[in-house]
Amino acid sequence: MNRGGILAEPLMADTEIREQIQIEEESIALGRERYRNAREAAIKRGDAGSLKPVERLVVYWLRSVERATAREQRDVRRGRAAPHRHIYGPVLLLIKPDKAALIGLQTALGMLVERPTGEKFTKVAYAIGRDIVAEANADLCRQLDKRRWDEVHAMRADPDISEAEAEEARKDALHGSFSAMTRNVKRLTPAKINWWAKRNLDQTYCNRVVCVQLGSWVLWNLINTTELPAVDGGGLAGIVHFYRQHKNKRVGCVRLGEAAWDVIRDGDARRSFLRPRFLPMVTPPLPWSDGQAGGYVRLRPPFVVTQQPLHRRLMAEHDLGDVFRAINAINAPGRRINRRMLEAVERIYDEGGGQVGIPLKHNVPVPDRIDAGSEAEAKANRADRAEAFKMNKEILPSLRQTFLLQLGVARKFRNRSAIYFPHRPDFRGRIYPKPQPLNHQGPDLCRGLLEWAKPVEATASGMRWIRIHAANCFGMDKLRLDERVQWSEAHRAEMVRCARDPADTDWWRSAESPLQFLAACMAIDDPEQAAHLTVDIDGKCNGLAHYAALGRDPRGAAETSLIDANEPGDIYSTVTALAHRAIKAEAEGGLDLARALLPLVQRAVCKRPVMTYVYGVTFYGASTHIRDTLRELGLAPEWITQGSRHLARHILSAVESVCSQAAEIMAWLRDIAARVCATGRPVCWVAPSGFPVGQAYYNRKKYQVTTATQKVTLHIDDEDLGPNRREQIAGISPNYIHSIDASHMLAVAKTAYDTGMDFAGIHDSFASHAEHMDALGAIVRDEFVRLHKRPLLHELRSQINDRYRIRVPEPPAAGDFDLDLVRQSTYAFC
């Protein structure tokens, strides 16, 4: 600690600043505990070799161990004599040197990390030999599988062999299939591979003598090959051989050298310290400014999420004053825990959970095994049991962990009058709260638990917006605004009952966002709750709306509600109607696939491909989204793959016809990325907010080793290898639009702060007190118009031309949409 910090200590005693520092120290302690638990769990299950600090040693030594192994394999092939080489040599030749090196390093390091004082040489040697033998046996088993299936295919093609005989051969091949076994085994281990090999191979190498001799050579190779550089320029041993007295005998042992332990301890310390569990603040975040880090008092995470060297250079090159002011405005408002909502959530969980986004408190019952009955019943029973096991072992633990962390934060701060959420940008300028896992950008549970700390009385205007918000949360957001108000008024009695006794009423649980809806019910019933409720408004298919504004596209503007209308626009329904019309025509023309698809061409199927189109979704990605939905809707399995592809073509074609300007601008942006990549530099630009954006997508040095039990892939991004052309081109469309919507939100945040209102944003969602929503809506529309009245595409072209000294073509010709119409559009943001 510096001297100024020491002198300040007495001044901070018993103050909120001191308490905030204690919370930050607790965050670091929680991070250390989390890392320590993960480390101990990995060691306990025998995966110490997979720990990142240990992996650093594996990466550092892998190539030298591989080269030594390759030399030994050459000597074996040439028949050169050496002790025990005739025993282990034939097995060593069965696998590639990189696999032998990887298996040897990970097995040895994993055991030696688990036993810091050392382990018997023979025990480590046998484990290494067993694991390498398992790899060799796995290769032999795969070869046997291939021969068996080749025989099955030959029998099926032979007219002299009956179908029954071919089917019997198929069952035999499947029963003895190593590949089938690996799919059914949750965790493949060397012991399981060797067990399978002994049952199925005529000749195996599962012999203790072979394992010990093979492992002994590999371990001596590691002892002689692994070293770390010393300060004076020499080398320090990575793995040390020594002797220990055991029952009056000298026993050879091995342990990690001190230099290796220093690397691991350093990695552990860095990881435990650099991964604090960030909590909300109890004091307003420190403001960001040039030369002054903002946010927490002592914790100093990087300004940009997953910050890369490119981003640091760009930050240093540009004035971030406006960006800092906007983030400070977002950081300023205080939140608090809605204690009535917290009590409702706790009661639901205590009573068993399993509803409204709250996980089950207890495991689901596993059905008893059925030993009698038909094959169909037995199959269904196996599926039910498998589903229950998966739910209890894989899904529920993760859901509970996240929920209990969120609940723990809410309980910790439940009595605070105000808590604060420091924010920071990602590389595109989008803003995210740092505290996890409870924040206002989280799921329904998080947003239902948080409310504004400062009360603002809700007058008639504010109560109108609370009713609109309640209808939105229930799922009535496609209605006109007056109809949403009427819907809430018609259900007021039910909403009051839910607010006063949520545990014993069920109606609110059927809402689309049930916990936010329940909070709105409480606000409708209680003026005090209404004064603190968070109400938000959203853009309509915001990415396409920005494209429509960029291209002055009247049709795209109408579909995304930028033009005033009697009811909200719905581009998803428009695209669905166009796709339905095309599929119907094909069905009437006699296409069987179209007949199967026609009843399923629904808004739910089309929504996700339309939503992701603006962010560069590929045909494969769109068809994957559609396939999942078609399966849920019950399309016959034989039509799933073909049908999802067929429908994807129609949906993407419909989007392009509705938003033709967006397609042209996206193509123009991709052309820019291709031209910039030709200069050997990544694509960078300055967003309208003044935030510098850089696509740090570089070619990678890739080194991959695949063994029977795992695949190790080392990707090292290297700026010297130049930009990754494919990723630069694919990323520019979504990243540019994200930088535009981030600029819009930052501008709204500054203006809202200047007018004295609390503000929060989630990219295309804008929130404040209910009483301020009319004013906030006007600000959102005004800033949208102000942003897009700038010639943004021409500004981008000028930036690229100047930065890279290239000539980019003119952007696509703009349409005749009048941006000022957005100010009068009721449903642009609602």
PDB file of C-alpha atoms in Angstrom, residues 477-653:
ATOM      1  CA  ASP A 477     -46.919  -6.441 -25.704  1.00  0.00           C
ATOM      2  CA  LYS A 478     -48.396  -6.927 -29.206  1.00  0.00           C
ATOM      3  CA  LEU A 479     -51.519  -4.957 -28.243  1.00  0.00           C
ATOM      4  CA  ARG A 480     -51.929  -1.238 -28.788  1.00  0.00           C
ATOM      5  CA  LEU A 481     -50.898   0.884 -25.798  1.00  0.00           C
ATOM      6  CA  ASP A 482     -54.462   1.796 -24.836  1.00  0.00           C
ATOM      7  CA  GLU A 483     -55.428  -1.883 -25.064  1.00  0.00           C
ATOM      8  CA  ARG A 484     -52.554  -2.778 -22.701  1.00  0.00           C
ATOM      9  CA  VAL A 485     -53.808  -0.208 -20.221  1.00  0.00           C
ATOM     10  CA  GLN A 486     -57.342  -1.589 -20.551  1.00  0.00           C
ATOM     11  CA  TRP A 487     -56.075  -5.137 -20.083  1.00  0.00           C
ATOM     12  CA  SER A 488     -54.380  -4.187 -16.811  1.00  0.00           C
ATOM     13  CA  GLU A 489     -57.437  -2.305 -15.578  1.00  0.00           C
ATOM     14  CA  ALA A 490     -59.653  -5.288 -16.408  1.00  0.00           C
ATOM     15  CA  HIS A 491     -57.372  -7.566 -14.365  1.00  0.00           C
ATOM     16  CA  ARG A 492     -56.714  -5.161 -11.504  1.00  0.00           C
ATOM     17  CA  ALA A 493     -58.519  -7.251  -8.887  1.00  0.00           C
ATOM     18  CA  GLU A 494     -56.528 -10.340  -9.802  1.00  0.00           C
ATOM     19  CA  MET A 495     -53.287  -8.346  -9.790  1.00  0.00           C
ATOM     20  CA  VAL A 496     -54.011  -6.997  -6.313  1.00  0.00           C
ATOM     21  CA  ARG A 497     -54.687 -10.517  -5.031  1.00  0.00           C
ATOM     22  CA  CYS A 498     -51.363 -11.666  -6.510  1.00  0.00           C
ATOM     23  CA  ALA A 499     -49.531  -8.733  -4.926  1.00  0.00           C
ATOM     24  CA  ARG A 500     -50.954  -9.350  -1.458  1.00  0.00           C
ATOM     25  CA  ASP A 501     -50.635 -13.126  -1.427  1.00  0.00           C
ATOM     26  CA  PRO A 502     -48.289 -14.310  -4.196  1.00  0.00           C
ATOM     27  CA  ALA A 503     -47.589 -17.675  -2.578  1.00  0.00           C
ATOM     28  CA  ASP A 504     -51.243 -18.737  -2.643  1.00  0.00           C
ATOM     29  CA  THR A 505     -52.214 -17.363  -6.054  1.00  0.00           C
ATOM     30  CA  ASP A 506     -51.221 -18.957  -9.337  1.00  0.00           C
ATOM     31  CA  TRP A 507     -52.445 -16.591 -12.056  1.00  0.00           C
ATOM     32  CA  TRP A 508     -49.303 -14.418 -12.098  1.00  0.00           C
ATOM     33  CA  ARG A 509     -47.102 -17.502 -12.602  1.00  0.00           C
ATOM     34  CA  SER A 510     -48.408 -17.912 -16.175  1.00  0.00           C
ATOM     35  CA  ALA A 511     -46.957 -14.542 -17.237  1.00  0.00           C
ATOM     36  CA  GLU A 512     -44.191 -14.353 -19.819  1.00  0.00           C
ATOM     37  CA  SER A 513     -41.928 -12.643 -17.250  1.00  0.00           C
ATOM     38  CA  PRO A 514     -43.654 -13.745 -14.039  1.00  0.00           C
ATOM     39  CA  LEU A 515     -41.416 -12.142 -11.422  1.00  0.00           C
ATOM     40  CA  GLN A 516     -41.322  -8.758 -13.140  1.00  0.00           C
ATOM     41  CA  PHE A 517     -45.091  -9.039 -13.559  1.00  0.00           C
ATOM     42  CA  LEU A 518     -45.500  -9.761  -9.844  1.00  0.00           C
ATOM     43  CA  ALA A 519     -43.394  -6.688  -9.026  1.00  0.00           C
ATOM     44  CA  ALA A 520     -45.696  -4.642 -11.289  1.00  0.00           C
ATOM     45  CA  CYS A 521     -48.736  -6.079  -9.479  1.00  0.00           C
ATOM     46  CA  MET A 522     -47.251  -4.916  -6.188  1.00  0.00           C
ATOM     47  CA  ALA A 523     -46.693  -1.448  -7.694  1.00  0.00           C
ATOM     48  CA  ILE A 524     -50.314  -1.267  -8.846  1.00  0.00           C
ATOM     49  CA  ASP A 525     -51.454  -2.181  -5.327  1.00  0.00           C
ATOM     50  CA  ASP A 526     -48.995  -0.011  -3.355  1.00  0.00           C
ATOM     51  CA  PRO A 527     -47.958   3.595  -4.199  1.00  0.00           C
ATOM     52  CA  GLU A 528     -44.681   3.102  -2.310  1.00  0.00           C
ATOM     53  CA  GLN A 529     -43.760   0.192  -4.581  1.00  0.00           C
ATOM     54  CA  ALA A 530     -44.877   2.194  -7.621  1.00  0.00           C
ATOM     55  CA  ALA A 531     -42.445   4.964  -6.716  1.00  0.00           C
ATOM     56  CA  HIS A 532     -39.513   2.520  -6.902  1.00  0.00           C
ATOM     57  CA  LEU A 533     -40.565   0.243  -9.794  1.00  0.00           C
ATOM     58  CA  THR A 534     -38.303  -0.016 -12.851  1.00  0.00           C
ATOM     59  CA  VAL A 535     -40.221   0.376 -16.131  1.00  0.00           C
ATOM     60  CA  ASP A 536     -38.606  -0.091 -19.535  1.00  0.00           C
ATOM     61  CA  ILE A 537     -39.285   0.460 -23.231  1.00  0.00           C
ATOM     62  CA  ASP A 538     -37.737  -1.564 -26.051  1.00  0.00           C
ATOM     63  CA  GLY A 539     -36.879  -1.077 -29.685  1.00  0.00           C
ATOM     64  CA  LYS A 540     -38.660  -3.253 -32.233  1.00  0.00           C
ATOM     65  CA  CYS A 541     -36.193  -5.620 -33.948  1.00  0.00           C
ATOM     66  CA  ASN A 542     -33.604  -2.989 -33.150  1.00  0.00           C
ATOM     67  CA  GLY A 543     -30.824  -4.174 -35.460  1.00  0.00           C
ATOM     68  CA  LEU A 544     -33.065  -3.989 -38.531  1.00  0.00           C
ATOM     69  CA  ALA A 545     -34.430  -0.646 -37.304  1.00  0.00           C
ATOM     70  CA  HIS A 546     -30.911   0.785 -37.315  1.00  0.00           C
ATOM     71  CA  TYR A 547     -30.318  -0.599 -40.811  1.00  0.00           C
ATOM     72  CA  ALA A 548     -33.606   0.955 -41.967  1.00  0.00           C
ATOM     73  CA  ALA A 549     -32.486   4.321 -40.575  1.00  0.00           C
ATOM     74  CA  LEU A 550     -28.999   4.002 -42.075  1.00  0.00           C
ATOM     75  CA  GLY A 551     -30.462   3.258 -45.509  1.00  0.00           C
ATOM     76  CA  ARG A 552     -33.524   5.539 -45.155  1.00  0.00           C
ATOM     77  CA  ASP A 553     -35.578   2.463 -46.077  1.00  0.00           C
ATOM     78  CA  PRO A 554     -39.329   3.253 -45.815  1.00  0.00           C
ATOM     79  CA  ARG A 555     -40.490  -0.369 -45.833  1.00  0.00           C
ATOM     80  CA  GLY A 556     -37.946  -1.473 -43.250  1.00  0.00           C
ATOM     81  CA  ALA A 557     -38.868   1.565 -41.145  1.00  0.00           C
ATOM     82  CA  ALA A 558     -42.554   0.660 -41.271  1.00  0.00           C
ATOM     83  CA  GLU A 559     -41.902  -2.972 -40.320  1.00  0.00           C
ATOM     84  CA  THR A 560     -39.789  -1.928 -37.316  1.00  0.00           C
ATOM     85  CA  SER A 561     -42.293   0.727 -36.109  1.00  0.00           C
ATOM     86  CA  LEU A 562     -40.148   3.757 -36.954  1.00  0.00           C
ATOM     87  CA  ILE A 563     -43.209   5.159 -38.736  1.00  0.00           C
ATOM     88  CA  ASP A 564     -46.294   5.885 -36.662  1.00  0.00           C
ATOM     89  CA  ALA A 565     -49.182   3.458 -37.048  1.00  0.00           C
ATOM     90  CA  ASN A 566     -52.319   2.397 -35.207  1.00  0.00           C
ATOM     91  CA  GLU A 567     -50.599  -0.699 -33.836  1.00  0.00           C
ATOM     92  CA  PRO A 568     -47.034  -1.997 -33.402  1.00  0.00           C
ATOM     93  CA  GLY A 569     -45.230  -3.244 -36.491  1.00  0.00           C
ATOM     94  CA  ASP A 570     -44.264  -6.899 -36.469  1.00  0.00           C
ATOM     95  CA  ILE A 571     -41.623  -7.856 -38.986  1.00  0.00           C
ATOM     96  CA  TYR A 572     -41.657 -11.422 -37.679  1.00  0.00           C
ATOM     97  CA  SER A 573     -45.299 -11.833 -38.716  1.00  0.00           C
ATOM     98  CA  THR A 574     -44.616 -10.177 -42.083  1.00  0.00           C
ATOM     99  CA  VAL A 575     -41.770 -12.592 -42.839  1.00  0.00           C
ATOM    100  CA  THR A 576     -43.884 -15.497 -41.599  1.00  0.00           C
ATOM    101  CA  ALA A 577     -46.695 -14.516 -43.989  1.00  0.00           C
ATOM    102  CA  LEU A 578     -44.311 -14.308 -46.960  1.00  0.00           C
ATOM    103  CA  ALA A 579     -42.721 -17.668 -46.149  1.00  0.00           C
ATOM    104  CA  HIS A 580     -46.160 -19.224 -45.610  1.00  0.00           C
ATOM    105  CA  ARG A 581     -47.331 -17.942 -49.003  1.00  0.00           C
ATOM    106  CA  ALA A 582     -44.300 -19.470 -50.743  1.00  0.00           C
ATOM    107  CA  ILE A 583     -44.621 -22.829 -48.956  1.00  0.00           C
ATOM    108  CA  LYS A 584     -48.366 -22.924 -49.656  1.00  0.00           C
ATOM    109  CA  ALA A 585     -47.749 -22.438 -53.372  1.00  0.00           C
ATOM    110  CA  GLU A 586     -45.262 -25.336 -53.325  1.00  0.00           C
ATOM    111  CA  ALA A 587     -47.737 -27.530 -51.420  1.00  0.00           C
ATOM    112  CA  GLU A 588     -50.461 -26.795 -53.946  1.00  0.00           C
ATOM    113  CA  GLY A 589     -47.951 -27.685 -56.648  1.00  0.00           C
ATOM    114  CA  GLY A 590     -47.593 -31.179 -55.174  1.00  0.00           C
ATOM    115  CA  LEU A 591     -44.386 -30.920 -53.117  1.00  0.00           C
ATOM    116  CA  ASP A 592     -44.699 -33.378 -50.216  1.00  0.00           C
ATOM    117  CA  LEU A 593     -42.107 -31.558 -48.115  1.00  0.00           C
ATOM    118  CA  ALA A 594     -44.101 -28.321 -48.406  1.00  0.00           C
ATOM    119  CA  ARG A 595     -47.305 -30.119 -47.328  1.00  0.00           C
ATOM    120  CA  ALA A 596     -45.519 -31.354 -44.197  1.00  0.00           C
ATOM    121  CA  LEU A 597     -44.106 -27.897 -43.427  1.00  0.00           C
ATOM    122  CA  LEU A 598     -47.176 -25.769 -44.152  1.00  0.00           C
ATOM    123  CA  PRO A 599     -48.954 -26.138 -40.757  1.00  0.00           C
ATOM    124  CA  LEU A 600     -45.693 -25.321 -38.964  1.00  0.00           C
ATOM    125  CA  VAL A 601     -44.783 -22.081 -40.750  1.00  0.00           C
ATOM    126  CA  GLN A 602     -45.492 -19.998 -37.662  1.00  0.00           C
ATOM    127  CA  ARG A 603     -44.125 -16.827 -36.106  1.00  0.00           C
ATOM    128  CA  ALA A 604     -42.270 -18.857 -33.473  1.00  0.00           C
ATOM    129  CA  VAL A 605     -40.358 -20.711 -36.203  1.00  0.00           C
ATOM    130  CA  CYS A 606     -39.427 -17.546 -38.094  1.00  0.00           C
ATOM    131  CA  LYS A 607     -38.605 -15.196 -35.217  1.00  0.00           C
ATOM    132  CA  ARG A 608     -35.095 -16.316 -34.339  1.00  0.00           C
ATOM    133  CA  PRO A 609     -33.706 -16.416 -37.917  1.00  0.00           C
ATOM    134  CA  VAL A 610     -35.158 -12.946 -38.540  1.00  0.00           C
ATOM    135  CA  MET A 611     -33.755 -11.623 -35.269  1.00  0.00           C
ATOM    136  CA  THR A 612     -30.257 -12.961 -35.999  1.00  0.00           C
ATOM    137  CA  TYR A 613     -30.243 -12.064 -39.706  1.00  0.00           C
ATOM    138  CA  VAL A 614     -29.018  -8.585 -38.927  1.00  0.00           C
ATOM    139  CA  TYR A 615     -26.127 -10.045 -36.954  1.00  0.00           C
ATOM    140  CA  GLY A 616     -24.834 -12.089 -39.853  1.00  0.00           C
ATOM    141  CA  VAL A 617     -26.542 -15.421 -39.247  1.00  0.00           C
ATOM    142  CA  THR A 618     -25.407 -17.997 -41.796  1.00  0.00           C
ATOM    143  CA  PHE A 619     -27.688 -20.325 -43.708  1.00  0.00           C
ATOM    144  CA  TYR A 620     -26.428 -23.167 -41.528  1.00  0.00           C
ATOM    145  CA  GLY A 621     -27.149 -21.176 -38.346  1.00  0.00           C
ATOM    146  CA  ALA A 622     -30.660 -20.255 -39.507  1.00  0.00           C
ATOM    147  CA  SER A 623     -31.484 -23.834 -40.456  1.00  0.00           C
ATOM    148  CA  THR A 624     -30.193 -25.043 -37.073  1.00  0.00           C
ATOM    149  CA  HIS A 625     -32.487 -22.614 -35.226  1.00  0.00           C
ATOM    150  CA  ILE A 626     -35.407 -23.721 -37.380  1.00  0.00           C
ATOM    151  CA  ARG A 627     -34.637 -27.415 -36.943  1.00  0.00           C
ATOM    152  CA  ASP A 628     -34.814 -27.143 -33.155  1.00  0.00           C
ATOM    153  CA  THR A 629     -38.198 -25.388 -33.310  1.00  0.00           C
ATOM    154  CA  LEU A 630     -39.621 -27.790 -35.901  1.00  0.00           C
ATOM    155  CA  ARG A 631     -38.630 -30.713 -33.704  1.00  0.00           C
ATOM    156  CA  GLU A 632     -40.433 -29.143 -30.740  1.00  0.00           C
ATOM    157  CA  LEU A 633     -43.531 -28.601 -32.892  1.00  0.00           C
ATOM    158  CA  GLY A 634     -43.610 -32.291 -33.809  1.00  0.00           C
ATOM    159  CA  LEU A 635     -42.502 -32.409 -37.452  1.00  0.00           C
ATOM    160  CA  ALA A 636     -41.939 -36.007 -38.564  1.00  0.00           C
ATOM    161  CA  PRO A 637     -38.262 -36.969 -38.039  1.00  0.00           C
ATOM    162  CA  GLU A 638     -37.738 -37.853 -41.707  1.00  0.00           C
ATOM    163  CA  TRP A 639     -38.538 -34.248 -42.697  1.00  0.00           C
ATOM    164  CA  ILE A 640     -36.547 -32.420 -40.008  1.00  0.00           C
ATOM    165  CA  THR A 641     -33.198 -31.880 -41.753  1.00  0.00           C
ATOM    166  CA  GLN A 642     -34.506 -31.272 -45.258  1.00  0.00           C
ATOM    167  CA  GLY A 643     -37.437 -29.215 -43.973  1.00  0.00           C
ATOM    168  CA  SER A 644     -35.287 -26.897 -41.833  1.00  0.00           C
ATOM    169  CA  ARG A 645     -33.024 -26.130 -44.777  1.00  0.00           C
ATOM    170  CA  HIS A 646     -35.916 -25.591 -47.141  1.00  0.00           C
ATOM    171  CA  LEU A 647     -37.691 -23.253 -44.738  1.00  0.00           C
ATOM    172  CA  ALA A 648     -34.461 -21.365 -43.960  1.00  0.00           C
ATOM    173  CA  ARG A 649     -34.105 -20.458 -47.650  1.00  0.00           C
ATOM    174  CA  HIS A 650     -37.631 -19.058 -47.764  1.00  0.00           C
ATOM    175  CA  ILE A 651     -37.283 -17.140 -44.480  1.00  0.00           C
ATOM    176  CA  LEU A 652     -33.944 -15.526 -45.382  1.00  0.00           C
ATOM    177  CA  SER A 653     -35.283 -14.666 -48.831  1.00  0.00           C
TER     178      SER A 653
END
